[in-house]
Structure formats: C-alpha cells, structure tokens
Amino acid sequence: MTTFEQLLKIKRDRGAGYLLLIDPDKIDPKKLPAFIREATNAGTDAFLVGGSLMLSNEFDKTLAIIKENTKAPVIIFPGGVSQVSAEADAILFLLLISGRNPDYLIGNQVNAAPIIKRMELEAISTGYMLIDGGNVTSVEFMSNTKPIPREKTDIAVAHALAAELIGLKLLYLEAGSGAKQSVPDAMVKKVTKYCSLPVIVGGGIQTPEEAKNKVKAGASFIVTGTIIEENSHSSIIQEFANAIHTS
Ligand code: 1GP
C-alpha cells in the first residue's frame, strides 16, 4: 500500500486522522525516540516532519530516528528543497496555490522533482492554501505570499476547485504554525462541501475541541505542532486523537 493509500485508509477506519508535526529545529534529539513511541501509542496516525527553516542540519537523522520508533507513516512536510530525504515514507509535494509567487508554484518543485524521482520517494501532490490566521506567520514571510482573508470563503472554494481540476491529491488549509486563529470552521465546511479532495487542516489549533470542530466541518486530517511542542505529555496527544477519531 502506498503512503497516500494508508492515509485514505486511516480516514476510512477512524473517521479522520491525527497528524503530528515534528520540526527538527524545535525538538531535543535525545528526547525524540521516547516521544515518538509515546505519541504513536497515544493515537498519532502519521508524523509530518519539516519546518520553515532547517537550522539544525539534522534532517536525515531526525527522520531515521522517527522511522525507527514508529510504524505510523513518516511524511516530509517540506519548507524548502533542502528538505528532501530518502529516509521518509513520502513527501507532501506542495504547491502554494493561494499565492502568486512562481517560486512556490513551480520553481522549487522543478528543483526538487529530479531528486525525489532519483530517491524513488513517494510524492503526494498537495494544494497548499494559506489562510489568514490573525498574525504574520513564517510561511507568509518566507514565501512572500498573501494569505486568503478569513471571511473570503468563496475565494478559498475556488482555489480548492482549481486544485481538484489540476489533479492534485490532497488539499492543506493552513493558518500557519503558531497562528493566533485556526482556519475558520465555516471555511472548512464550504471547501469540503464543494471540493472532493481530502482536506488537511492545520495551524493554530490549540484544543481537542477545536480539532473536533474542524472534523465535524469536514476535515479529513488535523495537524498540530506548536501545542504539543509546548506540552508534550502523551495525555494531551491522546485527547487530540480521541477528539479527531470519530469512528
Ligand atoms: C503548521 O499546520 C501546522 O504548518 C501546525 O501548526 O504549529 O500552529 O500547530 P501549529
């Protein structure tokens, strides 16, 4: 089974999936093995690994440690071309479709594609949409793109439909890591009503209840990063997993 098929199976079996974001710059490598084991036991369905920058230069090593300590899929969520590695199960091949910066629509992808092919790494094409989360996030600054305004649901729907017609496999509604406000439930609801792609929602999600509401609105996968970095107890991971898993 491919990693993408595994994600679809998680959605089918559990109602929705819980994806935990690991930023190698923000985690103590000594604590990583135990943390990954605990997070897996607590109900994490897959790990996303990446960050806007990569200051630590430990990307391959971090991926290898995560792989050694979990059976869950380990998927690269790249901040740039340097975050391509054969140690992962797959990579989200992101197109920042909410922006109009050609580097993030095709430039980086052209640089990364030959490397990904050579590595025989599974690429999951993903329409990545930045939604205003009430503050300037690293994605907005680094990509030099404007987020979609929170109340412009129709604009979000049109972008999602474009992603579907282009033939992308997934859609990621992103408020940005550490966003003040997560993607509005109303936007998730409208996008998933009109667009048939499975939708990942992340950025600024603080509580299990908030995560549950995104699932109720139609999200297939929920991502948390910051909240678990700040409070890495497995009981919180479990609360998120229970809130997200509806079956
Ligand atoms: C960021 O969607 C992810 O790309 C997670 O965001 O760190 O705010 O949970 P947080």
mmCIF file of C-alpha atoms and ligand atoms in Angstrom:
data_model
loop_
_atom_site.group_PDB
_atom_site.id
_atom_site.type_symbol
_atom_site.label_atom_id
_atom_site.label_comp_id
_atom_site.label_asym_id
_atom_site.label_seq_id
_atom_site.Cartn_x
_atom_site.Cartn_y
_atom_site.Cartn_z
ATOM 1 C CA MET A 1 0.000 0.000 0.000
ATOM 2 C CA THR A 2 1.330 3.478 -0.789
ATOM 3 C CA THR A 3 1.509 6.084 1.958
ATOM 4 C CA PHE A 4 -1.308 8.011 0.295
ATOM 5 C CA GLU A 5 -3.460 4.860 0.352
ATOM 6 C CA GLN A 6 -2.575 4.413 4.027
ATOM 7 C CA LEU A 7 -3.797 7.948 4.727
ATOM 8 C CA LEU A 8 -7.076 7.230 2.953
ATOM 9 C CA LYS A 9 -7.444 4.026 4.983
ATOM 10 C CA ILE A 10 -6.873 5.940 8.238
ATOM 11 C CA LYS A 11 -9.650 8.321 7.220
ATOM 12 C CA ARG A 12 -11.955 5.421 6.318
ATOM 13 C CA ASP A 13 -11.268 3.450 9.502
ATOM 14 C CA ARG A 14 -11.142 6.279 12.065
ATOM 15 C CA GLY A 15 -13.337 8.974 10.569
ATOM 16 C CA ALA A 16 -10.385 11.382 10.428
ATOM 17 C CA GLY A 17 -6.636 11.218 11.054
ATOM 18 C CA TYR A 18 -4.353 12.934 13.540
ATOM 19 C CA LEU A 19 -1.048 14.128 12.060
ATOM 20 C CA LEU A 20 1.645 15.294 14.442
ATOM 21 C CA LEU A 21 4.126 17.840 13.089
ATOM 22 C CA ILE A 22 7.739 17.446 14.164
ATOM 23 C CA ASP A 23 10.019 20.400 13.461
ATOM 24 C CA PRO A 24 13.596 19.090 13.829
ATOM 25 C CA ASP A 25 14.703 22.557 14.968
ATOM 26 C CA LYS A 26 12.292 22.508 17.884
ATOM 27 C CA ILE A 27 12.829 19.121 19.439
ATOM 28 C CA ASP A 28 15.622 17.791 21.630
ATOM 29 C CA PRO A 29 17.087 14.815 19.691
ATOM 30 C CA LYS A 30 17.759 12.953 22.942
ATOM 31 C CA LYS A 31 14.068 13.005 23.842
ATOM 32 C CA LEU A 32 12.887 12.142 20.336
ATOM 33 C CA PRO A 33 12.821 8.291 20.412
ATOM 34 C CA ALA A 34 10.734 8.059 23.585
ATOM 35 C CA PHE A 35 8.497 10.895 22.431
ATOM 36 C CA ILE A 36 7.756 9.207 19.095
ATOM 37 C CA ARG A 37 6.914 5.900 20.809
ATOM 38 C CA GLU A 38 4.595 7.647 23.281
ATOM 39 C CA ALA A 39 2.946 9.722 20.559
ATOM 40 C CA THR A 40 2.320 6.585 18.475
ATOM 41 C CA ASN A 41 0.794 4.740 21.433
ATOM 42 C CA ALA A 42 -1.337 7.788 22.225
ATOM 43 C CA GLY A 43 -3.032 7.603 18.802
ATOM 44 C CA THR A 44 -0.950 9.633 16.352
ATOM 45 C CA ASP A 45 -1.830 8.356 12.880
ATOM 46 C CA ALA A 46 1.156 9.772 10.977
ATOM 47 C CA PHE A 47 4.092 12.101 11.518
ATOM 48 C CA LEU A 48 4.762 15.160 9.370
ATOM 49 C CA VAL A 49 8.368 16.313 9.514
ATOM 50 C CA GLY A 50 9.605 19.713 8.366
ATOM 51 C CA GLY A 51 9.902 23.394 9.139
ATOM 52 C CA SER A 52 10.195 26.798 7.530
ATOM 53 C CA LEU A 53 13.932 26.786 8.127
ATOM 54 C CA MET A 54 16.324 23.989 8.930
ATOM 55 C CA LEU A 55 18.888 25.416 11.305
ATOM 56 C CA SER A 56 19.864 22.127 12.907
ATOM 57 C CA ASN A 57 21.139 20.317 9.785
ATOM 58 C CA GLU A 58 19.877 17.042 11.275
ATOM 59 C CA PHE A 59 17.040 16.366 8.867
ATOM 60 C CA ASP A 60 18.004 12.852 7.694
ATOM 61 C CA LYS A 61 18.955 11.800 11.189
ATOM 62 C CA THR A 62 15.685 13.060 12.672
ATOM 63 C CA LEU A 63 13.700 11.155 10.041
ATOM 64 C CA ALA A 64 15.679 7.970 10.667
ATOM 65 C CA ILE A 65 15.067 8.188 14.430
ATOM 66 C CA ILE A 66 11.340 8.749 13.901
ATOM 67 C CA LYS A 67 11.137 5.799 11.492
ATOM 68 C CA GLU A 68 12.922 3.533 13.959
ATOM 69 C CA ASN A 69 10.398 4.312 16.682
ATOM 70 C CA THR A 70 7.042 4.104 14.928
ATOM 71 C CA LYS A 71 5.072 2.015 12.445
ATOM 72 C CA ALA A 72 2.976 5.057 11.501
ATOM 73 C CA PRO A 73 3.752 6.762 8.171
ATOM 74 C CA VAL A 74 6.517 9.383 8.292
ATOM 75 C CA ILE A 75 5.888 12.114 5.746
ATOM 76 C CA ILE A 76 8.052 15.091 4.853
ATOM 77 C CA PHE A 77 6.265 18.448 5.040
ATOM 78 C CA PRO A 78 8.974 20.499 3.354
ATOM 79 C CA GLY A 79 9.805 24.128 3.977
ATOM 80 C CA GLY A 80 12.147 24.057 1.001
ATOM 81 C CA VAL A 81 14.146 21.960 -1.467
ATOM 82 C CA SER A 82 16.746 21.050 1.163
ATOM 83 C CA GLN A 83 14.099 19.021 2.991
ATOM 84 C CA VAL A 84 14.050 16.042 0.656
ATOM 85 C CA SER A 85 15.225 12.733 2.090
ATOM 86 C CA ALA A 86 15.027 9.047 1.260
ATOM 87 C CA GLU A 87 14.578 8.264 4.959
ATOM 88 C CA ALA A 88 10.868 9.191 4.828
ATOM 89 C CA ASP A 89 7.935 7.143 3.530
ATOM 90 C CA ALA A 90 6.651 10.003 1.386
ATOM 91 C CA ILE A 91 6.777 13.749 0.832
ATOM 92 C CA LEU A 92 3.918 16.209 0.527
ATOM 93 C CA PHE A 93 4.687 17.723 -2.882
ATOM 94 C CA LEU A 94 3.328 21.158 -2.037
ATOM 95 C CA LEU A 95 2.061 23.765 -4.469
ATOM 96 C CA LEU A 96 1.338 27.013 -2.651
ATOM 97 C CA ILE A 97 -1.759 27.690 -4.716
ATOM 98 C CA SER A 98 -3.137 30.532 -2.594
ATOM 99 C CA GLY A 99 -0.075 32.623 -3.509
ATOM 100 C CA ARG A 100 1.117 34.138 -6.736
ATOM 101 C CA ASN A 101 4.802 33.552 -6.195
ATOM 102 C CA PRO A 102 6.076 31.374 -9.074
ATOM 103 C CA ASP A 103 8.925 30.022 -6.935
ATOM 104 C CA TYR A 104 6.379 28.276 -4.692
ATOM 105 C CA LEU A 105 4.061 27.274 -7.531
ATOM 106 C CA ILE A 106 6.626 25.648 -9.834
ATOM 107 C CA GLY A 107 10.206 26.843 -9.178
ATOM 108 C CA ASN A 108 11.019 24.797 -6.076
ATOM 109 C CA GLN A 109 9.061 21.858 -7.462
ATOM 110 C CA VAL A 110 11.242 21.785 -10.611
ATOM 111 C CA ASN A 111 14.370 21.774 -8.441
ATOM 112 C CA ALA A 112 13.043 19.045 -6.158
ATOM 113 C CA ALA A 113 11.413 16.711 -8.712
ATOM 114 C CA PRO A 114 14.597 15.096 -10.118
ATOM 115 C CA ILE A 115 15.896 14.466 -6.584
ATOM 116 C CA ILE A 116 12.587 12.924 -5.486
ATOM 117 C CA LYS A 117 12.494 10.702 -8.588
ATOM 118 C CA ARG A 118 16.083 9.578 -8.096
ATOM 119 C CA MET A 119 15.310 8.662 -4.490
ATOM 120 C CA GLU A 120 12.120 6.837 -5.564
ATOM 121 C CA LEU A 121 10.355 8.766 -2.810
ATOM 122 C CA GLU A 122 6.553 8.774 -2.963
ATOM 123 C CA ALA A 123 5.316 12.298 -3.727
ATOM 124 C CA ILE A 124 1.777 13.226 -2.686
ATOM 125 C CA SER A 125 0.749 16.281 -4.680
ATOM 126 C CA THR A 126 -0.922 18.745 -2.335
ATOM 127 C CA GLY A 127 -2.626 22.091 -2.915
ATOM 128 C CA TYR A 128 -1.337 24.209 -0.051
ATOM 129 C CA MET A 129 -3.525 27.165 0.863
ATOM 130 C CA LEU A 130 -2.500 29.809 3.360
ATOM 131 C CA ILE A 131 -5.423 31.343 5.246
ATOM 132 C CA ASP A 132 -5.086 34.487 7.363
ATOM 133 C CA GLY A 133 -4.594 33.395 10.972
ATOM 134 C CA GLY A 134 -4.536 36.859 12.548
ATOM 135 C CA ASN A 135 -0.755 37.279 12.596
ATOM 136 C CA VAL A 136 2.141 37.162 10.127
ATOM 137 C CA THR A 137 3.393 33.556 10.189
ATOM 138 C CA SER A 138 6.681 32.087 8.984
ATOM 139 C CA VAL A 139 5.005 30.673 5.861
ATOM 140 C CA GLU A 140 3.678 34.077 4.870
ATOM 141 C CA PHE A 141 7.006 35.788 5.446
ATOM 142 C CA MET A 142 9.208 33.106 3.885
ATOM 143 C CA SER A 143 7.002 32.511 0.829
ATOM 144 C CA ASN A 144 6.314 36.193 0.299
ATOM 145 C CA THR A 145 2.663 35.426 -0.460
ATOM 146 C CA LYS A 146 -0.588 36.897 0.838
ATOM 147 C CA PRO A 147 -2.921 34.656 2.807
ATOM 148 C CA ILE A 148 -6.577 34.323 1.813
ATOM 149 C CA PRO A 149 -8.705 36.585 4.075
ATOM 150 C CA ARG A 150 -10.612 34.600 6.730
ATOM 151 C CA GLU A 151 -14.056 35.684 5.582
ATOM 152 C CA LYS A 152 -13.411 35.112 1.852
ATOM 153 C CA THR A 153 -14.792 31.602 1.802
ATOM 154 C CA ASP A 154 -15.710 31.810 -1.872
ATOM 155 C CA ILE A 155 -12.099 32.568 -2.810
ATOM 156 C CA ALA A 156 -10.965 29.541 -0.799
ATOM 157 C CA VAL A 157 -13.522 27.323 -2.549
ATOM 158 C CA ALA A 158 -12.397 28.485 -5.995
ATOM 159 C CA HIS A 159 -8.752 27.682 -5.149
ATOM 160 C CA ALA A 160 -9.758 24.258 -3.826
ATOM 161 C CA LEU A 161 -11.673 23.508 -7.012
ATOM 162 C CA ALA A 162 -8.668 24.545 -9.090
ATOM 163 C CA ALA A 163 -6.530 22.084 -7.090
ATOM 164 C CA GLU A 164 -9.044 19.329 -7.788
ATOM 165 C CA LEU A 165 -9.222 20.068 -11.517
ATOM 166 C CA ILE A 166 -5.434 20.264 -11.818
ATOM 167 C CA GLY A 167 -5.397 16.716 -10.415
ATOM 168 C CA LEU A 168 -3.752 17.237 -7.035
ATOM 169 C CA LYS A 169 -4.437 14.535 -4.442
ATOM 170 C CA LEU A 170 -4.789 16.479 -1.212
ATOM 171 C CA LEU A 171 -5.660 19.945 -0.016
ATOM 172 C CA TYR A 172 -3.997 21.570 3.003
ATOM 173 C CA LEU A 173 -5.769 24.535 4.623
ATOM 174 C CA GLU A 174 -3.019 26.220 6.627
ATOM 175 C CA ALA A 175 -3.304 29.128 9.045
ATOM 176 C CA GLY A 176 0.471 28.941 9.652
ATOM 177 C CA SER A 177 2.382 27.497 12.568
ATOM 178 C CA GLY A 178 1.588 29.408 15.757
ATOM 179 C CA ALA A 179 -1.319 31.262 14.140
ATOM 180 C CA LYS A 180 -3.496 33.234 16.553
ATOM 181 C CA GLN A 181 -6.617 31.787 14.985
ATOM 182 C CA SER A 182 -7.051 28.483 13.175
ATOM 183 C CA VAL A 183 -8.778 28.170 9.795
ATOM 184 C CA PRO A 184 -12.462 29.121 10.313
ATOM 185 C CA ASP A 185 -14.821 26.135 10.597
ATOM 186 C CA ALA A 186 -17.153 27.832 8.113
ATOM 187 C CA MET A 187 -14.369 27.844 5.508
ATOM 188 C CA VAL A 188 -13.562 24.158 6.108
ATOM 189 C CA LYS A 189 -17.264 23.380 5.746
ATOM 190 C CA LYS A 190 -17.706 25.226 2.471
ATOM 191 C CA VAL A 191 -14.470 23.943 0.914
ATOM 192 C CA THR A 192 -15.276 20.318 1.773
ATOM 193 C CA LYS A 193 -18.831 20.746 0.502
ATOM 194 C CA TYR A 194 -17.682 21.789 -2.964
ATOM 195 C CA CYS A 195 -14.311 20.075 -3.336
ATOM 196 C CA SER A 196 -13.935 16.292 -3.294
ATOM 197 C CA LEU A 197 -10.260 16.193 -2.245
ATOM 198 C CA PRO A 198 -9.395 15.036 1.295
ATOM 199 C CA VAL A 199 -8.619 18.144 3.336
ATOM 200 C CA ILE A 200 -5.853 18.586 5.915
ATOM 201 C CA VAL A 201 -6.354 21.470 8.361
ATOM 202 C CA GLY A 202 -3.532 22.903 10.473
ATOM 203 C CA GLY A 203 -2.097 25.991 12.095
ATOM 204 C CA GLY A 204 -3.067 27.494 15.443
ATOM 205 C CA ILE A 205 -5.176 24.561 16.664
ATOM 206 C CA GLN A 206 -4.996 24.756 20.462
ATOM 207 C CA THR A 207 -7.579 22.378 21.895
ATOM 208 C CA PRO A 208 -9.042 18.941 21.154
ATOM 209 C CA GLU A 209 -12.469 20.572 20.910
ATOM 210 C CA GLU A 210 -11.230 22.937 18.205
ATOM 211 C CA ALA A 211 -9.808 19.940 16.334
ATOM 212 C CA LYS A 212 -13.105 18.076 16.665
ATOM 213 C CA ASN A 213 -14.996 21.029 15.226
ATOM 214 C CA LYS A 214 -12.773 21.002 12.131
ATOM 215 C CA VAL A 215 -13.537 17.303 11.664
ATOM 216 C CA LYS A 216 -17.267 17.998 12.084
ATOM 217 C CA ALA A 217 -16.893 20.718 9.444
ATOM 218 C CA GLY A 218 -15.443 18.122 7.032
ATOM 219 C CA ALA A 219 -11.659 17.958 7.610
ATOM 220 C CA SER A 220 -10.108 14.558 6.891
ATOM 221 C CA PHE A 221 -6.859 15.208 8.769
ATOM 222 C CA ILE A 222 -5.844 17.546 11.574
ATOM 223 C CA VAL A 223 -2.280 18.748 12.168
ATOM 224 C CA THR A 224 -0.908 20.082 15.435
ATOM 225 C CA GLY A 225 2.652 21.228 16.013
ATOM 226 C CA THR A 226 3.127 24.083 18.477
ATOM 227 C CA ILE A 227 0.682 22.931 21.164
ATOM 228 C CA ILE A 228 2.474 19.587 21.512
ATOM 229 C CA GLU A 229 5.935 21.212 21.336
ATOM 230 C CA GLU A 230 4.865 23.334 24.308
ATOM 231 C CA ASN A 231 3.244 20.482 26.203
ATOM 232 C CA SER A 232 4.470 17.104 25.047
ATOM 233 C CA HIS A 233 2.589 14.897 27.537
ATOM 234 C CA SER A 234 1.120 11.860 25.866
ATOM 235 C CA SER A 235 -2.202 12.505 27.637
ATOM 236 C CA ILE A 236 -2.711 15.632 25.503
ATOM 237 C CA ILE A 237 -1.855 13.739 22.333
ATOM 238 C CA GLN A 238 -4.402 11.131 23.365
ATOM 239 C CA GLU A 239 -7.055 13.798 23.960
ATOM 240 C CA PHE A 240 -6.448 15.177 20.469
ATOM 241 C CA ALA A 241 -6.534 11.705 18.914
ATOM 242 C CA ASN A 242 -9.794 10.836 20.704
ATOM 243 C CA ALA A 243 -11.378 14.110 19.615
ATOM 244 C CA ILE A 244 -10.329 13.612 15.995
ATOM 245 C CA HIS A 245 -11.195 9.913 15.659
ATOM 246 C CA THR A 246 -14.921 9.728 15.141
ATOM 247 C CA SER A 247 -15.156 6.019 14.409
HETATM 248 C C1 1GP B 1 1.949 24.303 10.598
HETATM 249 O O1 1GP B 1 -0.196 23.389 10.322
HETATM 250 C C2 1GP B 1 0.973 23.264 11.024
HETATM 251 O O2 1GP B 1 2.331 24.128 9.296
HETATM 252 C C3 1GP B 1 0.815 23.243 12.525
HETATM 253 O O3 1GP B 1 0.610 24.498 13.102
HETATM 254 O O4 1GP B 1 2.263 24.673 14.964
HETATM 255 O O5 1GP B 1 0.222 26.101 14.958
HETATM 256 O O6 1GP B 1 0.047 23.652 15.390
HETATM 257 P P1 1GP B 1 0.784 24.728 14.681
#
